[in-house]
mmCIF file of C-alpha atoms in Angstrom:
data_model
loop_
_atom_site.group_PDB
_atom_site.id
_atom_site.type_symbol
_atom_site.label_atom_id
_atom_site.label_comp_id
_atom_site.label_asym_id
_atom_site.label_seq_id
_atom_site.Cartn_x
_atom_site.Cartn_y
_atom_site.Cartn_z
ATOM 1 C CA MET A 1 132.689 -25.864 -81.569
ATOM 2 C CA SER A 2 130.398 -23.662 -79.717
ATOM 3 C CA SER A 3 126.715 -24.179 -80.086
ATOM 4 C CA MET A 4 126.101 -20.395 -80.115
ATOM 5 C CA SER A 5 126.928 -19.496 -83.687
ATOM 6 C CA SER A 6 126.790 -15.692 -83.547
ATOM 7 C CA HIS A 7 128.702 -13.681 -80.998
ATOM 8 C CA ASN A 8 127.469 -10.372 -79.399
ATOM 9 C CA SER A 9 129.860 -7.538 -79.507
ATOM 10 C CA ASP A 10 131.975 -6.818 -76.388
ATOM 11 C CA HIS A 11 130.010 -3.700 -75.895
ATOM 12 C CA GLU A 12 126.684 -5.584 -75.816
ATOM 13 C CA ILE A 13 128.074 -8.173 -73.436
ATOM 14 C CA LEU A 14 129.447 -5.569 -71.105
ATOM 15 C CA ASP A 15 126.066 -3.804 -71.174
ATOM 16 C CA MET A 16 124.320 -6.962 -70.144
ATOM 17 C CA ILE A 17 126.690 -7.602 -67.291
ATOM 18 C CA GLN A 18 127.603 -4.179 -65.970
ATOM 19 C CA ASN A 19 124.116 -2.643 -66.214
ATOM 20 C CA ASN A 20 122.499 -5.692 -64.593
ATOM 21 C CA ASN A 21 120.327 -6.207 -67.629
ATOM 22 C CA ASP A 22 120.945 -9.866 -67.903
ATOM 23 C CA ILE A 23 124.081 -11.001 -66.030
ATOM 24 C CA GLU A 24 123.648 -14.650 -66.624
ATOM 25 C CA LYS A 25 123.103 -14.245 -70.344
ATOM 26 C CA GLY A 26 126.037 -11.774 -70.484
ATOM 27 C CA TYR A 27 128.420 -14.207 -68.868
ATOM 28 C CA ARG A 28 127.219 -17.025 -71.032
ATOM 29 C CA GLN A 29 127.918 -14.996 -74.160
ATOM 30 C CA LEU A 30 131.340 -13.851 -72.812
ATOM 31 C CA VAL A 31 132.436 -17.479 -72.189
ATOM 32 C CA TYR A 32 131.097 -18.649 -75.622
ATOM 33 C CA LYS A 33 132.939 -15.822 -77.338
ATOM 34 C CA TYR A 34 136.364 -16.259 -75.760
ATOM 35 C CA GLN A 35 136.625 -19.925 -74.579
ATOM 36 C CA GLU A 36 138.145 -21.362 -77.771
ATOM 37 C CA GLN A 37 140.764 -18.649 -78.202
ATOM 38 C CA LEU A 38 141.775 -18.781 -74.538
ATOM 39 C CA TYR A 39 141.744 -22.582 -74.589
ATOM 40 C CA THR A 40 144.376 -22.581 -77.312
ATOM 41 C CA VAL A 41 146.637 -20.015 -75.619
ATOM 42 C CA VAL A 42 146.441 -21.733 -72.207
ATOM 43 C CA HIS A 43 146.790 -25.250 -73.582
ATOM 44 C CA ARG A 44 150.011 -24.312 -75.400
ATOM 45 C CA MET A 45 151.363 -23.370 -72.022
ATOM 46 C CA THR A 46 150.089 -26.291 -69.921
ATOM 47 C CA ASN A 47 150.071 -29.066 -72.539
ATOM 48 C CA ASN A 48 147.251 -30.756 -70.821
ATOM 49 C CA HIS A 49 143.490 -30.516 -70.847
ATOM 50 C CA GLN A 50 142.914 -30.743 -67.118
ATOM 51 C CA ASP A 51 145.178 -27.820 -66.215
ATOM 52 C CA THR A 52 143.783 -25.799 -69.054
ATOM 53 C CA ASP A 53 140.226 -26.366 -67.873
ATOM 54 C CA ASP A 54 141.126 -25.329 -64.377
ATOM 55 C CA ILE A 55 142.815 -22.198 -65.553
ATOM 56 C CA LEU A 56 139.935 -21.273 -67.853
ATOM 57 C CA GLN A 57 137.367 -21.638 -65.092
ATOM 58 C CA ASN A 58 139.601 -19.593 -62.768
ATOM 59 C CA THR A 59 139.961 -17.000 -65.529
ATOM 60 C CA PHE A 60 136.200 -16.538 -66.143
ATOM 61 C CA ILE A 61 135.471 -16.461 -62.442
ATOM 62 C CA LYS A 62 138.078 -13.841 -61.897
ATOM 63 C CA VAL A 63 136.565 -11.854 -64.790
ATOM 64 C CA TYR A 64 133.238 -12.156 -63.019
ATOM 65 C CA ARG A 65 134.702 -10.944 -59.693
ATOM 66 C CA HIS A 66 136.487 -7.957 -61.174
ATOM 67 C CA ILE A 67 134.174 -6.929 -64.088
ATOM 68 C CA ASP A 68 133.047 -3.919 -62.143
ATOM 69 C CA THR A 69 136.586 -2.527 -62.210
ATOM 70 C CA PHE A 70 136.779 -2.813 -65.995
ATOM 71 C CA GLN A 71 136.291 0.750 -67.294
ATOM 72 C CA ARG A 72 136.195 0.138 -71.037
ATOM 73 C CA LYS A 73 139.389 2.140 -71.618
ATOM 74 C CA SER A 74 141.008 -0.980 -73.033
ATOM 75 C CA LYS A 75 139.480 -3.715 -75.165
ATOM 76 C CA LEU A 76 137.573 -6.427 -73.360
ATOM 77 C CA TYR A 77 139.579 -9.218 -75.108
ATOM 78 C CA THR A 78 142.907 -7.608 -74.058
ATOM 79 C CA TRP A 79 141.697 -7.510 -70.500
ATOM 80 C CA ILE A 80 140.447 -11.092 -70.591
ATOM 81 C CA TYR A 81 143.633 -12.277 -72.181
ATOM 82 C CA ARG A 82 145.577 -10.484 -69.437
ATOM 83 C CA VAL A 83 143.611 -12.189 -66.748
ATOM 84 C CA ALA A 84 144.138 -15.566 -68.494
ATOM 85 C CA VAL A 85 147.915 -15.066 -68.862
ATOM 86 C CA ASN A 86 148.289 -14.021 -65.208
ATOM 87 C CA GLU A 87 146.142 -17.006 -64.175
ATOM 88 C CA THR A 88 148.291 -19.348 -66.265
ATOM 89 C CA PHE A 89 151.501 -18.093 -64.830
ATOM 90 C CA THR A 90 150.164 -18.281 -61.315
ATOM 91 C CA TYR A 91 148.929 -21.813 -61.871
ATOM 92 C CA LEU A 92 152.074 -23.004 -63.470
ATOM 93 C CA GLU A 93 154.170 -21.428 -60.658
ATOM 94 C CA LYS A 94 152.088 -23.212 -58.006
ATOM 95 C CA LYS A 95 152.255 -26.431 -59.843
ATOM 96 C CA LYS A 96 156.027 -26.190 -60.242
ATOM 97 C CA LYS A 97 156.391 -25.595 -56.477
ATOM 98 C CA LYS A 98 154.175 -28.478 -55.709
ATOM 99 C CA GLN A 99 156.263 -30.720 -57.875
ATOM 100 C CA LEU A 100 159.516 -29.426 -56.443
ATOM 101 C CA ARG A 101 158.143 -30.144 -53.009
ATOM 102 C CA LYS A 102 157.671 -33.756 -54.130
ATOM 103 C CA ALA A 103 161.360 -33.686 -55.181
ATOM 104 C CA ASP A 104 160.325 -34.246 -58.818
ATOM 105 C CA MET A 105 163.086 -32.394 -60.473
ATOM 106 C CA SER A 106 162.410 -33.825 -63.950
ATOM 107 C CA LEU A 107 159.410 -31.509 -64.661
ATOM 108 C CA VAL A 108 160.364 -30.429 -68.072
ATOM 109 C CA GLY A 109 161.038 -34.020 -69.257
ATOM 110 C CA ASP A 110 157.785 -35.224 -67.824
ATOM 111 C CA VAL A 111 155.761 -32.442 -69.574
ATOM 112 C CA VAL A 112 157.548 -33.062 -72.907
ATOM 113 C CA GLN A 113 156.884 -36.822 -72.600
ATOM 114 C CA SER A 114 153.231 -36.274 -71.945
ATOM 115 C CA HIS A 115 152.749 -33.589 -74.629
ATOM 116 C CA PRO A 116 149.731 -34.721 -76.642
ATOM 117 C CA LEU A 117 151.034 -33.133 -79.880
ATOM 118 C CA ILE A 118 154.365 -34.824 -79.784
ATOM 119 C CA ASP A 119 154.138 -38.270 -81.086
ATOM 120 C CA GLY A 120 156.909 -38.614 -83.651
ATOM 121 C CA ASP A 121 160.149 -37.203 -84.523
ATOM 122 C CA ASP A 122 159.331 -34.776 -87.325
ATOM 123 C CA ILE A 123 160.164 -31.062 -87.314
ATOM 124 C CA SER A 124 156.865 -30.089 -85.647
ATOM 125 C CA ASN A 125 157.689 -32.402 -82.712
ATOM 126 C CA ARG A 126 161.134 -31.082 -82.416
ATOM 127 C CA LEU A 127 159.639 -27.562 -82.406
ATOM 128 C CA ALA A 128 157.268 -28.570 -79.591
ATOM 129 C CA ARG A 129 160.103 -29.958 -77.532
ATOM 130 C CA ALA A 130 162.175 -26.864 -78.096
ATOM 131 C CA ILE A 131 159.381 -24.572 -77.019
ATOM 132 C CA GLU A 132 159.146 -26.610 -73.749
ATOM 133 C CA THR A 133 162.698 -25.553 -72.867
ATOM 134 C CA LEU A 134 161.816 -21.804 -72.882
ATOM 135 C CA PRO A 135 161.233 -19.880 -69.725
ATOM 136 C CA LYS A 136 157.442 -19.424 -69.218
ATOM 137 C CA LYS A 137 157.259 -15.733 -70.137
ATOM 138 C CA GLN A 138 159.319 -16.199 -73.196
ATOM 139 C CA LYS A 139 157.206 -19.168 -74.108
ATOM 140 C CA MET A 140 154.120 -17.076 -73.774
ATOM 141 C CA VAL A 141 155.587 -14.377 -76.024
ATOM 142 C CA PHE A 142 156.516 -16.963 -78.651
ATOM 143 C CA ASN A 143 153.162 -18.670 -78.513
ATOM 144 C CA LEU A 144 151.222 -15.496 -78.906
ATOM 145 C CA ARG A 145 153.333 -14.269 -81.786
ATOM 146 C CA TYR A 146 154.096 -17.483 -83.592
ATOM 147 C CA PHE A 147 150.869 -19.501 -83.209
ATOM 148 C CA GLU A 148 148.287 -16.763 -82.588
ATOM 149 C CA GLU A 149 150.039 -14.197 -84.906
ATOM 150 C CA MET A 150 149.111 -11.544 -82.410
ATOM 151 C CA PRO A 151 150.178 -7.975 -83.096
ATOM 152 C CA TYR A 152 152.938 -6.748 -80.870
ATOM 153 C CA GLN A 153 150.802 -3.883 -79.655
ATOM 154 C CA ASN A 154 148.159 -6.253 -78.309
ATOM 155 C CA MET A 155 150.848 -8.416 -76.813
ATOM 156 C CA ALA A 156 152.261 -5.332 -75.121
ATOM 157 C CA ASP A 157 148.800 -4.551 -73.620
ATOM 158 C CA ILE A 158 148.295 -8.037 -72.433
ATOM 159 C CA LEU A 159 151.745 -8.677 -71.029
ATOM 160 C CA ASP A 160 152.223 -5.143 -69.829
ATOM 161 C CA THR A 161 155.641 -4.895 -71.512
ATOM 162 C CA SER A 162 157.062 -2.641 -74.206
ATOM 163 C CA ILE A 163 157.014 -3.564 -77.861
ATOM 164 C CA GLY A 164 160.765 -3.464 -78.003
ATOM 165 C CA ALA A 165 161.102 -5.824 -75.078
ATOM 166 C CA LEU A 166 158.616 -8.243 -76.755
ATOM 167 C CA LYS A 167 160.474 -8.199 -80.051
ATOM 168 C CA ALA A 168 163.761 -8.908 -78.184
ATOM 169 C CA SER A 169 162.098 -11.668 -76.221
ATOM 170 C CA PHE A 170 160.629 -13.263 -79.410
ATOM 171 C CA HIS A 171 163.987 -12.998 -81.122
ATOM 172 C CA HIS A 172 165.759 -14.714 -78.197
ATOM 173 C CA ALA A 173 163.072 -17.431 -78.184
ATOM 174 C CA VAL A 174 163.449 -18.145 -81.897
ATOM 175 C CA LYS A 175 167.286 -18.322 -81.550
ATOM 176 C CA LYS A 176 166.957 -20.760 -78.645
ATOM 177 C CA ILE A 177 164.491 -22.885 -80.575
ATOM 178 C CA GLU A 178 166.799 -22.833 -83.643
ATOM 179 C CA LYS A 179 169.734 -23.927 -81.556
ATOM 180 C CA HIS A 180 167.723 -26.707 -79.878
ATOM 181 C CA VAL A 181 166.188 -28.040 -83.139
ATOM 182 C CA LEU A 182 169.575 -27.986 -84.883
ATOM 183 C CA LYS A 183 171.265 -29.802 -81.942
ATOM 184 C CA ASN A 184 168.621 -32.526 -82.054
ATOM 185 C CA GLU A 185 168.923 -32.645 -85.821
ATOM 186 C CA LEU A 186 172.596 -33.544 -85.547
ATOM 187 C CA LEU A 187 172.054 -36.186 -82.895
ATOM 188 C CA MET B 1 142.737 -10.765 -83.977
ATOM 189 C CA LYS B 2 145.298 -11.583 -86.530
ATOM 190 C CA LYS B 3 147.286 -9.313 -88.825
ATOM 191 C CA ASP B 4 148.100 -5.673 -88.239
ATOM 192 C CA ASN B 5 150.642 -3.190 -89.312
ATOM 193 C CA ASP B 6 153.356 -5.313 -87.801
ATOM 194 C CA LYS B 7 155.593 -7.109 -90.047
ATOM 195 C CA ASN B 8 153.948 -10.383 -91.255
ATOM 196 C CA ILE B 9 154.823 -13.140 -89.008
ATOM 197 C CA GLN B 10 156.018 -15.324 -91.874
ATOM 198 C CA GLU B 11 158.339 -12.535 -93.110
ATOM 199 C CA GLU B 12 159.587 -12.011 -89.527
ATOM 200 C CA LEU B 13 160.284 -15.778 -89.133
ATOM 201 C CA GLY B 14 161.790 -15.938 -92.559
ATOM 202 C CA GLU B 15 164.385 -13.395 -91.460
ATOM 203 C CA LEU B 16 164.917 -14.921 -88.018
ATOM 204 C CA TYR B 17 164.795 -18.621 -88.759
ATOM 205 C CA PRO B 18 163.629 -19.858 -92.135
ATOM 206 C CA LEU B 19 163.131 -23.353 -90.752
ATOM 207 C CA LEU B 20 160.205 -22.171 -88.546
ATOM 208 C CA LYS B 21 158.517 -20.550 -91.498
ATOM 209 C CA ASN B 22 157.037 -23.637 -92.977
ATOM 210 C CA ILE B 23 156.360 -25.839 -89.998
ATOM 211 C CA GLU B 24 152.828 -27.133 -89.859
ATOM 212 C CA VAL B 25 151.129 -25.638 -86.716
ATOM 213 C CA HIS B 26 149.004 -28.005 -84.595
ATOM 214 C CA ARG B 27 146.123 -26.583 -82.693
ATOM 215 C CA PRO B 28 145.252 -28.126 -79.385
ATOM 216 C CA ILE B 29 142.037 -30.043 -79.489
ATOM 217 C CA ALA B 30 139.642 -29.999 -76.597
ATOM 218 C CA PRO B 31 137.607 -33.140 -75.785
ATOM 219 C CA GLU B 32 134.323 -33.335 -77.633
ATOM 220 C CA GLY B 33 131.551 -31.201 -76.170
ATOM 221 C CA TYR B 34 133.868 -29.336 -73.929
ATOM 222 C CA PHE B 35 133.027 -25.918 -75.282
ATOM 223 C CA ASP B 36 129.274 -26.693 -75.012
ATOM 224 C CA THR B 37 129.462 -27.377 -71.311
ATOM 225 C CA LEU B 38 132.051 -24.815 -70.117
ATOM 226 C CA PRO B 39 129.711 -21.854 -70.202
ATOM 227 C CA ASP B 40 127.143 -23.727 -68.086
ATOM 228 C CA ARG B 41 129.735 -24.727 -65.512
ATOM 229 C CA VAL B 42 131.054 -21.149 -65.307
ATOM 230 C CA VAL B 43 127.565 -19.686 -65.010
ATOM 231 C CA SER B 44 126.618 -22.270 -62.343
ATOM 232 C CA HIS B 45 129.825 -21.418 -60.350
ATOM 233 C CA ILE B 46 128.950 -17.673 -60.603
ATOM 234 C CA LYS B 47 125.304 -18.282 -59.437
ATOM 235 C CA HIS B 48 126.655 -20.207 -56.422
ATOM 236 C CA GLU B 49 129.063 -17.375 -55.616
ATOM 237 C CA GLN B 50 126.281 -14.862 -55.996
ATOM 238 C CA GLN B 51 124.162 -16.757 -53.505
ATOM 239 C CA SER B 52 126.890 -17.064 -50.970
ATOM 240 C CA ARG B 53 127.687 -13.397 -51.413
ATOM 241 C CA SER B 54 124.093 -12.456 -50.706
ATOM 242 C CA THR B 55 124.045 -14.750 -47.573
ATOM 243 C CA LYS B 56 127.280 -13.085 -46.444
ATOM 244 C CA LYS B 57 125.812 -9.647 -47.080
ATOM 245 C CA GLN B 58 122.792 -10.507 -44.841
ATOM 246 C CA SER B 59 124.988 -11.789 -42.131
ATOM 247 C CA TYR B 60 127.104 -8.655 -42.362
ATOM 248 C CA ARG B 61 124.001 -6.578 -42.195
ATOM 249 C CA TRP B 62 122.778 -8.245 -39.010
ATOM 250 C CA LEU B 63 126.275 -8.012 -37.615
ATOM 251 C CA HIS B 64 126.313 -4.351 -38.411
ATOM 252 C CA ILE B 65 122.895 -3.813 -36.710
ATOM 253 C CA SER B 66 123.986 -5.763 -33.649
ATOM 254 C CA GLY B 67 127.244 -3.796 -33.556
ATOM 255 C CA VAL B 68 125.385 -0.461 -33.668
ATOM 256 C CA ALA B 69 122.880 -1.587 -31.034
ATOM 257 C CA ALA B 70 125.665 -2.786 -28.739
ATOM 258 C CA SER B 71 127.588 0.483 -29.161
ATOM 259 C CA LEU B 72 124.446 2.548 -28.378
ATOM 260 C CA ALA B 73 123.790 0.382 -25.248
ATOM 261 C CA ILE B 74 127.347 0.910 -24.144
ATOM 262 C CA LEU B 75 127.156 4.631 -24.837
ATOM 263 C CA ILE B 76 123.859 4.966 -22.881
ATOM 264 C CA GLY B 77 125.307 2.883 -20.044
ATOM 265 C CA VAL B 78 128.408 4.968 -19.795
ATOM 266 C CA TYR B 79 126.284 8.127 -19.892
ATOM 267 C CA LEU B 80 123.974 6.935 -17.012
ATOM 268 C CA LEU B 81 126.904 5.811 -14.988
ATOM 269 C CA GLN B 82 128.584 9.123 -15.450
ATOM 270 C CA TYR B 83 125.441 11.055 -14.585
ATOM 271 C CA SER B 84 124.784 9.123 -11.428
ATOM 272 C CA SER B 85 128.472 9.375 -10.284
ATOM 273 C CA ASN B 86 128.309 13.134 -11.060
ATOM 274 C CA THR B 87 125.304 13.406 -8.749
ATOM 275 C CA ILE B 88 127.151 11.685 -5.957
ATOM 276 C CA ILE B 89 130.153 13.954 -6.483
ATOM 277 C CA LEU B 90 127.898 16.914 -6.347
ATOM 278 C CA GLU B 91 126.395 15.966 -3.017
ATOM 279 C CA ASP B 92 129.861 15.215 -1.639
ATOM 280 C CA GLU B 93 131.166 18.520 -2.962
ATOM 281 C CA ILE B 94 128.265 20.450 -1.360
ATOM 282 C CA TYR B 95 128.738 18.642 1.905
ATOM 283 C CA SER B 96 132.515 19.404 1.891
ATOM 284 C CA TYR B 97 131.925 22.995 0.913
ATOM 285 C CA TYR B 98 129.622 23.766 3.847
ATOM 286 C CA ILE B 99 131.763 21.828 6.302
ATOM 287 C CA GLU B 100 135.070 23.454 5.172
ATOM 288 C CA THR B 101 133.725 26.984 4.815
ATOM 289 C CA GLY B 102 131.202 26.932 7.585
ATOM 290 C CA ASP B 103 129.292 29.454 5.516
ATOM 291 C CA PHE B 104 125.617 28.364 5.527
ATOM 292 C CA SER B 105 124.294 31.785 4.621
ATOM 293 C CA ASP B 106 123.340 30.796 1.040
ATOM 294 C CA ILE B 107 122.031 27.301 1.855
ATOM 295 C CA ASP B 108 118.533 26.760 0.707
ATOM 296 C CA GLU B 109 115.870 24.591 2.194
ATOM 297 C CA TRP B 110 115.967 21.973 -0.583
ATOM 298 C CA THR B 111 119.733 21.492 -0.380
ATOM 299 C CA LEU B 112 119.563 21.308 3.340
ATOM 300 C CA SER B 113 116.797 18.685 3.260
ATOM 301 C CA ASN B 114 118.819 16.653 0.720
ATOM 302 C CA LEU B 115 122.028 16.573 2.640
ATOM 303 C CA THR B 116 120.913 13.490 4.329
ATOM 304 C CA ASP B 117 124.336 12.516 5.608
ATOM 305 C CA PHE B 118 124.765 15.877 7.053
ATOM 306 C CA SER B 119 121.419 16.320 8.518
ATOM 307 C CA ASP B 120 121.173 12.938 10.135
ATOM 308 C CA SER B 121 124.549 13.097 11.762
ATOM 309 C CA ASP B 122 124.723 14.274 15.344
ATOM 310 C CA ASP B 123 128.477 14.601 14.901
ATOM 311 C CA ASP B 124 128.014 17.066 12.200
ATOM 312 C CA ILE B 125 125.576 19.169 14.186
ATOM 313 C CA GLU B 126 127.951 19.059 17.082
ATOM 314 C CA TYR B 127 130.776 20.029 14.833
ATOM 315 C CA ILE B 128 128.925 23.106 13.580
ATOM 316 C CA PHE B 129 128.211 24.280 17.105
ATOM 317 C CA ASN B 130 131.738 23.597 18.316
ATOM 318 C CA GLU B 131 133.193 25.573 15.494
ATOM 319 C CA GLY B 132 131.074 28.446 16.420
ATOM 320 C CA LEU B 133 129.364 29.026 13.189
ATOM 321 C CA ASP B 134 127.452 31.931 14.416
ATOM 322 C CA ASP B 135 126.167 33.314 11.122
ATOM 323 C CA ILE B 136 124.074 30.311 10.283
ATOM 324 C CA ASP B 137 120.471 31.105 9.672
ATOM 325 C CA ASP B 138 119.031 29.882 12.971
ATOM 326 C CA ASP B 139 115.441 30.040 11.858
ATOM 327 C CA LEU B 140 116.070 27.874 8.879
ATOM 328 C CA PHE B 141 118.288 25.564 10.806
ATOM 329 C CA LEU B 142 115.799 25.107 13.570
ATOM 330 C CA GLU B 143 112.925 24.819 11.232
ATOM 331 C CA ASN B 144 114.532 21.724 9.629
ATOM 332 C CA TYR B 145 116.017 20.105 12.610
#
């Protein structure tokens, strides 16, 4: 848990950073406010702490580099989530390429084996394994909706996709998971 | 950030796949103390980046000043070169004009005294006489030579 118990509003944080009032304090507040939410979302995609940490640092540094371009037309958390999601996709893509170069074609299997939340064979574990079989964008849609219970409108803002497309994607993801879980149930 | 006007997630899942509805959701757990140190690490990285940005800015400023100074020096050099070559061309042109036209009626004292090549050359003087340039101002000519 964060040691900073109360969070400033996004508006106050942006004032500190964009008006050069107290840039350092502003960033500290920003990281305190969003680190745990982002950690959860990113970790569900990477399934390991080290990658999550790298992505989170990159995300906050990107936010620092581009904060001047943020015009307050959208919500700060939507913008930060979008940066984090893009950073996650880029990171995973690079990692996948790296692993492919090493001719390690059993990426999915390895990730599932090392999944820290999978340690048995109950329904939760089967769900976790099933989620790992989803393509990364579908996986992100499923995670945001299922685990974070994020409204479709927010997801649309973050993923830059229509609500209809997101609902369809979530529906497909659920069907794939259902199929996967049922198949493993029979085995 | 939860909840909205959307259909409740549990209802949605209940319709799509009832099995998912009641699964216990695990939250990823970060190592102890992680969230206490991350802000410091990010801020320290940002400070470092700010410092290197300011160093770069200073380097760019000096580079800019040097560039402007060099450009000015080149422009001045080109201008001076052009000016001096223009002067040479002018003298050559005057020389050619008087030799070709043989019309020395409007030549002034200063020009005559500055046409060093012309004035010092016996060949040129001989040429003028041979070509029969009668309308040359004798007084002026004799006064200078």
